[in-house]
Coordinates of N, CA, C and O and ligand atoms in Angstrom, one line a residue:
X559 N -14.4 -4.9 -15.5 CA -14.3 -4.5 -14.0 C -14.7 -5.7 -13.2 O -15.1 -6.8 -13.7
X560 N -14.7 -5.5 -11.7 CA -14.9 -6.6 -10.8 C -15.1 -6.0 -9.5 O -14.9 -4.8 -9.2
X561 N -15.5 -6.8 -8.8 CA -15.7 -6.6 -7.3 C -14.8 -7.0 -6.8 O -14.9 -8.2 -6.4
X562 N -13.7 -6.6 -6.5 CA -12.9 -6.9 -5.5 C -12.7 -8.0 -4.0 O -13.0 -7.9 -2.8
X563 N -12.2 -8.7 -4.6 CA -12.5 -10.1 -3.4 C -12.1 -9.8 -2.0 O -11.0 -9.2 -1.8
X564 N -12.6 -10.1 -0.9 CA -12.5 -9.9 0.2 C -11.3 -10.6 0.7 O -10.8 -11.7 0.3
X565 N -10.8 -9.6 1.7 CA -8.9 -10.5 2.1 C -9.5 -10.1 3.5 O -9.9 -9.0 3.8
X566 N -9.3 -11.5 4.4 CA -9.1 -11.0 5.8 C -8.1 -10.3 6.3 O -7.0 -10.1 5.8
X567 N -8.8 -9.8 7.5 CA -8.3 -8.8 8.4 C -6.8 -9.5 8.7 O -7.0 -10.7 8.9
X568 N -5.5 -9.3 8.8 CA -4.4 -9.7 9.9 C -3.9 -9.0 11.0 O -3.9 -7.8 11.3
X569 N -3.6 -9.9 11.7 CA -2.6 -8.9 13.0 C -1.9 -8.8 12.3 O -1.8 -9.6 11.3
X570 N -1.0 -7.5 12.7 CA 0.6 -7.5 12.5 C 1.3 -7.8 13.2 O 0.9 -7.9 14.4
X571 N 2.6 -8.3 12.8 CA 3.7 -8.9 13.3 C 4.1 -7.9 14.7 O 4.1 -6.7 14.7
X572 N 4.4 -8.8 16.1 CA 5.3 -8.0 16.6 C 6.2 -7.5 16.5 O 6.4 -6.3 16.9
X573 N 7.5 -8.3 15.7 CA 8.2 -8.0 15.2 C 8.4 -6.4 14.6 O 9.6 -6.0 14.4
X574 N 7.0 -5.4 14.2 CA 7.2 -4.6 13.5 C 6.3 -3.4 14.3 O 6.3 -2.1 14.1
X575 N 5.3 -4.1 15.3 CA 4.0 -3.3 15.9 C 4.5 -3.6 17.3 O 5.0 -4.6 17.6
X576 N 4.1 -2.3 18.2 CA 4.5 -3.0 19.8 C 2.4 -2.6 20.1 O 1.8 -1.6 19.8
X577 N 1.9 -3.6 20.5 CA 0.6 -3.8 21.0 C -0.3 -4.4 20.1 O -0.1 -5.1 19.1
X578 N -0.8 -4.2 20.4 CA -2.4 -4.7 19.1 C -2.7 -3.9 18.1 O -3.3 -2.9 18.3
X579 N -2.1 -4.2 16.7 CA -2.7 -3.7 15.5 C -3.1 -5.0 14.4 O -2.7 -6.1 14.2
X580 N -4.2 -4.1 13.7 CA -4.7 -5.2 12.8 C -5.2 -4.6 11.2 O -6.0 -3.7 11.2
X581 N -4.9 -5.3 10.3 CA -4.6 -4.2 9.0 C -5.4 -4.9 8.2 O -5.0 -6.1 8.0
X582 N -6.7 -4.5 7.5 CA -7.4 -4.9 6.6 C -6.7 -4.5 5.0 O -6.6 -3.3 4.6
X583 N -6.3 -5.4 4.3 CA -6.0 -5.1 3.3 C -7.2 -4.7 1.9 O -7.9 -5.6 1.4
X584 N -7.3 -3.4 1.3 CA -7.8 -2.6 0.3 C -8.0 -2.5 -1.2 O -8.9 -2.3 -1.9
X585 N -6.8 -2.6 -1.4 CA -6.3 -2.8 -2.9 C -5.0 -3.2 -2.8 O -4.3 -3.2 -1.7
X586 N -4.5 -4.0 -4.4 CA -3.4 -4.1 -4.2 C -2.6 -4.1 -6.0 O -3.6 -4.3 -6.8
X587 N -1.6 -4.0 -6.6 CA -1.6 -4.2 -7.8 C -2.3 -5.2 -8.2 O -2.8 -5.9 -7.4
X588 N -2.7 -5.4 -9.8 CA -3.0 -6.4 -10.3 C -1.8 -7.0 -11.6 O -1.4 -8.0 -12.1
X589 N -1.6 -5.5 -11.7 CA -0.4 -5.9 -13.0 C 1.0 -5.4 -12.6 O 1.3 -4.6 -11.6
X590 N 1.8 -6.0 -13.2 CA 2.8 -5.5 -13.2 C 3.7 -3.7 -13.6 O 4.7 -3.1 -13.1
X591 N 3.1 -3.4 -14.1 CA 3.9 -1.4 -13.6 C 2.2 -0.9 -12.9 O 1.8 0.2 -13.3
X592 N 1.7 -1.2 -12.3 CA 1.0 -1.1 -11.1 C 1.6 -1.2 -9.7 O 2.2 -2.2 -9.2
X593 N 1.4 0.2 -9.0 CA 2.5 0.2 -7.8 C 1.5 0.4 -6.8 O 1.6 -0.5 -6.0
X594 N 0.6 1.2 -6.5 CA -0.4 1.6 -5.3 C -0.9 0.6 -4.4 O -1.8 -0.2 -4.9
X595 N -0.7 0.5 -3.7 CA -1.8 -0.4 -2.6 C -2.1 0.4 -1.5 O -1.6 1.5 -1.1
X596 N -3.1 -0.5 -1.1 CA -3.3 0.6 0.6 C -4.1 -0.4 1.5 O -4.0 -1.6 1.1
X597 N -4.8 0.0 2.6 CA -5.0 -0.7 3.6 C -5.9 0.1 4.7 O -6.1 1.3 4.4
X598 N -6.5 -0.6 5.8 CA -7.0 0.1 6.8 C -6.2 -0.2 7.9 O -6.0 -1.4 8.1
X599 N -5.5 0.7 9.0 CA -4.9 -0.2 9.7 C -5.6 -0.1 10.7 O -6.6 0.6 10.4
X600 N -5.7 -0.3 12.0 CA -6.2 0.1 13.3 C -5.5 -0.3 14.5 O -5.2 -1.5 14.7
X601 N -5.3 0.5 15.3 CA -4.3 0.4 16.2 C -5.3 0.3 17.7 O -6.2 1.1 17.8
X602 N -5.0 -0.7 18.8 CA -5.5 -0.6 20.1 C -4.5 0.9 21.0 O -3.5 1.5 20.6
X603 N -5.3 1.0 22.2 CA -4.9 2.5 22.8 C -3.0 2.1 22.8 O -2.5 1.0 22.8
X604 N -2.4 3.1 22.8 CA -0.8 2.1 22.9 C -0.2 2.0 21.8 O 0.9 2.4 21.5
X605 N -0.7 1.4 21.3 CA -0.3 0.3 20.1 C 0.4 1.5 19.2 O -0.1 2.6 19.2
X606 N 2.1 1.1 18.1 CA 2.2 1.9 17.2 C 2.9 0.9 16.0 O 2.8 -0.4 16.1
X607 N 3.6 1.4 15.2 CA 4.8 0.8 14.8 C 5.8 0.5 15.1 O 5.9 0.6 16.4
X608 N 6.8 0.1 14.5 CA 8.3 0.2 14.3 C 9.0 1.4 13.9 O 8.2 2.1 13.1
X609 N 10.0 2.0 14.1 CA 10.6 2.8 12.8 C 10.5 2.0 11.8 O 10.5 0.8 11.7
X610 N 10.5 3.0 10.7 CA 10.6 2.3 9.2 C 10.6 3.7 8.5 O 10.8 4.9 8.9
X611 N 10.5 3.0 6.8 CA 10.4 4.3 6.3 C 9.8 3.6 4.7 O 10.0 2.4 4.6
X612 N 9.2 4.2 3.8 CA 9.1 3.8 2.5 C 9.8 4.0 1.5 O 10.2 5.2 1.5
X613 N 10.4 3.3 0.4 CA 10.7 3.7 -0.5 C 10.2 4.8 -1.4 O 10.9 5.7 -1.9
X614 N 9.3 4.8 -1.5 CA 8.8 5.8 -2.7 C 7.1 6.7 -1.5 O 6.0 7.1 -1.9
X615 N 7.5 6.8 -0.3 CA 6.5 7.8 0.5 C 5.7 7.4 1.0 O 5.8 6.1 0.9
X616 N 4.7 7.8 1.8 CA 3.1 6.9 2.4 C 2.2 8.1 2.6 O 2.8 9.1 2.9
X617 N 0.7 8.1 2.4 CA 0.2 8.8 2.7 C -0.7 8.4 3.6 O -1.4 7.4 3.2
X618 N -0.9 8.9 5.0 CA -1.9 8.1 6.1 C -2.8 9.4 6.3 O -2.5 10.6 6.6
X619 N -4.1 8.7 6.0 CA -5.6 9.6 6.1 C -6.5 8.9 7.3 O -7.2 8.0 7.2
X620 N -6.2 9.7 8.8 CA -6.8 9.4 9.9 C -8.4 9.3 9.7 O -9.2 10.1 9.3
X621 N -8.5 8.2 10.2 CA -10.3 8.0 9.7 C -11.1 7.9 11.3 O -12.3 7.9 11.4
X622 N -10.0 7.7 12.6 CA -10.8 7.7 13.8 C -9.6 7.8 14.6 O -8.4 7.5 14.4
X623 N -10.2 8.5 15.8 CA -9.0 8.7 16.7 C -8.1 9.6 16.6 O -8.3 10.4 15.7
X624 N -7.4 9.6 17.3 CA -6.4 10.8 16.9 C -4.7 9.6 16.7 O -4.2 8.8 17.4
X625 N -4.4 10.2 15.2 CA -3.2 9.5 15.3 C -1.7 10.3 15.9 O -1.6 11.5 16.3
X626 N -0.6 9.4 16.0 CA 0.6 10.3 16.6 C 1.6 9.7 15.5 O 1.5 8.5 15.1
X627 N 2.6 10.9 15.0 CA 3.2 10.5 14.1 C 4.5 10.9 14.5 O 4.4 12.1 14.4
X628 N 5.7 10.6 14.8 CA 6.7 11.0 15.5 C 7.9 10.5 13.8 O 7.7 9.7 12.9
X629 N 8.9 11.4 13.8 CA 10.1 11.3 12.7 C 11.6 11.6 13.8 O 11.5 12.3 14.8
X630 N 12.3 11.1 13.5 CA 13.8 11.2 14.2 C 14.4 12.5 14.8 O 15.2 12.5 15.8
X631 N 13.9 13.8 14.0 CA 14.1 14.5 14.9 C 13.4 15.4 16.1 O 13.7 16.5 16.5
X632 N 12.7 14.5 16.6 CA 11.8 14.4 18.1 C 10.5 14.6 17.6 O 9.4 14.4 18.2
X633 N 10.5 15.1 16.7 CA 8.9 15.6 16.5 C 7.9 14.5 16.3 O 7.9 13.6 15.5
X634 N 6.7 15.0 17.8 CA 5.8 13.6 17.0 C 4.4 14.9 16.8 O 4.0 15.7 17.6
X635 N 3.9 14.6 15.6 CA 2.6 15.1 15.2 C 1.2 14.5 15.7 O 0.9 13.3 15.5
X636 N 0.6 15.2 16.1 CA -1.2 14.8 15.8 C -1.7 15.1 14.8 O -1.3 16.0 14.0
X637 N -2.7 14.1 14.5 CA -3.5 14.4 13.7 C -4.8 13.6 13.4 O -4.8 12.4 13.3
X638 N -5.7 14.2 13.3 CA -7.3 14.2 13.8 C -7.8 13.7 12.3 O -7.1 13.9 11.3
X639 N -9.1 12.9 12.4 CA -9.7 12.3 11.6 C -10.0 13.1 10.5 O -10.1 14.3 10.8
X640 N -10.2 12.9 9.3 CA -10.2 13.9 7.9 C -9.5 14.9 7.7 O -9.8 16.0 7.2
X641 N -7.9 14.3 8.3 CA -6.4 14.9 7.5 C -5.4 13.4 7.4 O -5.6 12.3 7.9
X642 N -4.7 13.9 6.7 CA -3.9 13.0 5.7 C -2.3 13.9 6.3 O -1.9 15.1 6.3
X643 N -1.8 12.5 6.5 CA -0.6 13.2 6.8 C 0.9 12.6 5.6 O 1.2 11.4 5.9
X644 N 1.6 12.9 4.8 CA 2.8 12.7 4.1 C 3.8 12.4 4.7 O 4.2 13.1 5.6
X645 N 4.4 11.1 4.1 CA 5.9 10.8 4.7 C 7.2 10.9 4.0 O 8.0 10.1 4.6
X646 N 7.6 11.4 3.2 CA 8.5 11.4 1.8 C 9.3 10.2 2.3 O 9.5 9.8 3.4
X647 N 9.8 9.7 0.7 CA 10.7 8.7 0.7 C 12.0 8.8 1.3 O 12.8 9.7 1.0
X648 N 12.3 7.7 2.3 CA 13.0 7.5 3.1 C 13.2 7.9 4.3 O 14.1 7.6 5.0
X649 N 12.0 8.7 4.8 CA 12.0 9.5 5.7 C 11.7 8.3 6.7 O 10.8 7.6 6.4
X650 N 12.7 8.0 8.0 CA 12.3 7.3 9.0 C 10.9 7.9 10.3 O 11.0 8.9 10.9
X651 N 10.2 7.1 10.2 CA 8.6 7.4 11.4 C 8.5 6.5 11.9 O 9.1 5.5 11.8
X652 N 7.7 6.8 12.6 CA 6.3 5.6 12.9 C 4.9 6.6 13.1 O 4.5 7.7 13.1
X653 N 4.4 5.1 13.4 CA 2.6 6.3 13.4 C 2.2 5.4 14.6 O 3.2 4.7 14.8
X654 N 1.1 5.2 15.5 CA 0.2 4.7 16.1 C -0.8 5.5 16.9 O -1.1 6.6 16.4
X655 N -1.6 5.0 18.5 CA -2.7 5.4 18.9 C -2.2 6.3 19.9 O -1.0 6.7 20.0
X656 N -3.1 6.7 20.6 CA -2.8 7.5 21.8 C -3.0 6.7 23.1 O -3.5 5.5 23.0
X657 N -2.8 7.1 24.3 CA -2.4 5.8 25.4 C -3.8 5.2 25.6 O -4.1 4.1 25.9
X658 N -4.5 6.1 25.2 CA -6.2 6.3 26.0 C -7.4 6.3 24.8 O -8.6 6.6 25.0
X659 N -6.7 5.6 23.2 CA -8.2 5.1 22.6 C -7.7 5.0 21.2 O -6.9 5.6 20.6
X660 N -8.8 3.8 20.7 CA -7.9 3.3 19.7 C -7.6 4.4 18.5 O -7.9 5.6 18.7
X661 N -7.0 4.2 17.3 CA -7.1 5.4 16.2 C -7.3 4.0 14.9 O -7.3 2.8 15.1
X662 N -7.6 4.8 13.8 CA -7.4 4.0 12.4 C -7.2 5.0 11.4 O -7.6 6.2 11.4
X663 N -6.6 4.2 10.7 CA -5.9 5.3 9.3 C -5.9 4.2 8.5 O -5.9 3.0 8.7
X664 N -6.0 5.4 6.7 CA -6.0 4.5 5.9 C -4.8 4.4 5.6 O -4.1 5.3 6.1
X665 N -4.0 3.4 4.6 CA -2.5 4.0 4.1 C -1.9 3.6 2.9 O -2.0 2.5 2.5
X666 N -1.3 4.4 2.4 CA -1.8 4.4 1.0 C 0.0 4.5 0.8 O 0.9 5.1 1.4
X667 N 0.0 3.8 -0.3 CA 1.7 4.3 -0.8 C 2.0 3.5 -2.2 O 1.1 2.9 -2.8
X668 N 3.0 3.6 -2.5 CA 3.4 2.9 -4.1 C 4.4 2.0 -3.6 O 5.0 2.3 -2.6
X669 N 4.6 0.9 -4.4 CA 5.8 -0.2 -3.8 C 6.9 0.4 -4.8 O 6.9 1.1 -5.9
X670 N 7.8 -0.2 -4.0 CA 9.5 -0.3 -4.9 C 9.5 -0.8 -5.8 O 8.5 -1.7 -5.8
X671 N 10.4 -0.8 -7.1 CA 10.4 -1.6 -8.0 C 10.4 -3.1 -7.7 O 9.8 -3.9 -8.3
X672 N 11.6 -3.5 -6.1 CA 11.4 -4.6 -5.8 C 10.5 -4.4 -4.6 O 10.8 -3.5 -3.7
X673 N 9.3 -5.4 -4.6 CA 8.5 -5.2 -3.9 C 9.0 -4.9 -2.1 O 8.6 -4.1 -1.3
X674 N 10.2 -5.9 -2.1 CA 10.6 -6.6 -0.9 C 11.4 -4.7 -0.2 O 11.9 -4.6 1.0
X675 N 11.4 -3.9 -1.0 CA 12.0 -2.5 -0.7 C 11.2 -1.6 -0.1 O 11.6 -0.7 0.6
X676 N 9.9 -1.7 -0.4 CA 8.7 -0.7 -0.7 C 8.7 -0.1 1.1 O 8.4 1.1 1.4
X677 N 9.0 -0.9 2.0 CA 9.4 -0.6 3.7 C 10.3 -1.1 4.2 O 10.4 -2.3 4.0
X678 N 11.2 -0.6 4.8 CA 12.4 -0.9 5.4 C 11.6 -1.0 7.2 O 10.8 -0.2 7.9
X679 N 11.9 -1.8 7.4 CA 12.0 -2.3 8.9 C 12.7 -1.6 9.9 O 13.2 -0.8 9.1
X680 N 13.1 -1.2 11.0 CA 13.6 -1.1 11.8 C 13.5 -0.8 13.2 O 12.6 0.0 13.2
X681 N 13.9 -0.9 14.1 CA 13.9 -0.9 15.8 C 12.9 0.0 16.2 O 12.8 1.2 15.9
X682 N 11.8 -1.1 17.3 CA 10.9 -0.5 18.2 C 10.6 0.8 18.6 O 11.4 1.2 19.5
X683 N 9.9 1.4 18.3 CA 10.0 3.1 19.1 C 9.6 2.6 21.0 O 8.7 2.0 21.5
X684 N 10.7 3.3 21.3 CA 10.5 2.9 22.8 C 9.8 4.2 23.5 O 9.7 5.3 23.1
X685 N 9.2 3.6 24.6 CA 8.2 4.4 25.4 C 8.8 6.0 25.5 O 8.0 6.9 25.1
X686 N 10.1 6.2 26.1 CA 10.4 7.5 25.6 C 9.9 8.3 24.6 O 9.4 9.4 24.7
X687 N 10.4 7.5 23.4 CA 10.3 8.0 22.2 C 8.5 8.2 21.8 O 8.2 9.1 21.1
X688 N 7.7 7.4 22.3 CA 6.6 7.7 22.1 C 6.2 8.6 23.0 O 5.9 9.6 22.3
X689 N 6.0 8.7 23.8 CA 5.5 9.5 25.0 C 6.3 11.0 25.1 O 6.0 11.8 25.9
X690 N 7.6 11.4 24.0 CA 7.9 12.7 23.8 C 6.7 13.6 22.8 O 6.6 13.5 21.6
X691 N 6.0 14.6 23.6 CA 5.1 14.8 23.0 C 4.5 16.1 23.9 O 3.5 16.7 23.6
Ligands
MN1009 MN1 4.7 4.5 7.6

């Protein structure tokens, strides 16, 4: 066994976050058919994702704040610190904060066989789309 070495904190890319978020990395494989990783992420008031979606699912366990979790067909969810919310694979989301204070979640999911799969990327959630709620 081991103590797990410390990885700094990163911003995330704009490219994929619209505001300030910053994602402490947790665990991550060490071997190869090892898939789990996870992370802390934390979002400023505002701040969310991209659309995207996982290969193989995500599970986000709100640890502060209230998170908002919106899917394509308009629905965006709340959800309050000590619930966990499920994303099934391929399901397109995003998650981030509310206008008025930060949130953090943990996030937990398994990679693709190729790693480079494990999230698919895609187009900004625009203010509409956040603010239907
Ligand atoms: Mn996600």
């Amino acid at each position: 066994m081991n103590v797990e070495p410390r990885v700094p904190t990163v911003k995330n890319p704009p490219e994929q976050f619209t505001g300030d978020v910053w994602f402490d990395p947790i665990f991550a494989p060490h071997d190869a058919d090892q898939r789990m990783s996870g992370g802390l992420v934390r979002f400023a008031p505002g701040a969310r994702t991209a659309w995207h979606s996982h290969a193989r699912g995500q599970y986000l366990r709100v640890t502060e704040g209230t998170a908002l979790i919106g899917t394509r067909d308009g629905t965006v969810v709340e959800a309050l610190p000590g619930q966990t919310v499920y994303t099934p694979p391929g399901e397109e989301h995003w998650h981030g904060a509310t206008e008025d204070c930060f949130m953090q979640h943990l996030a937990l999911l398994e990679g693709a066989d190729d790693p480079t799969e494990t999230t698919t990327w895609l187009e900004h959630v625009t203010d509409a789309e956040y603010g239907r709620r």
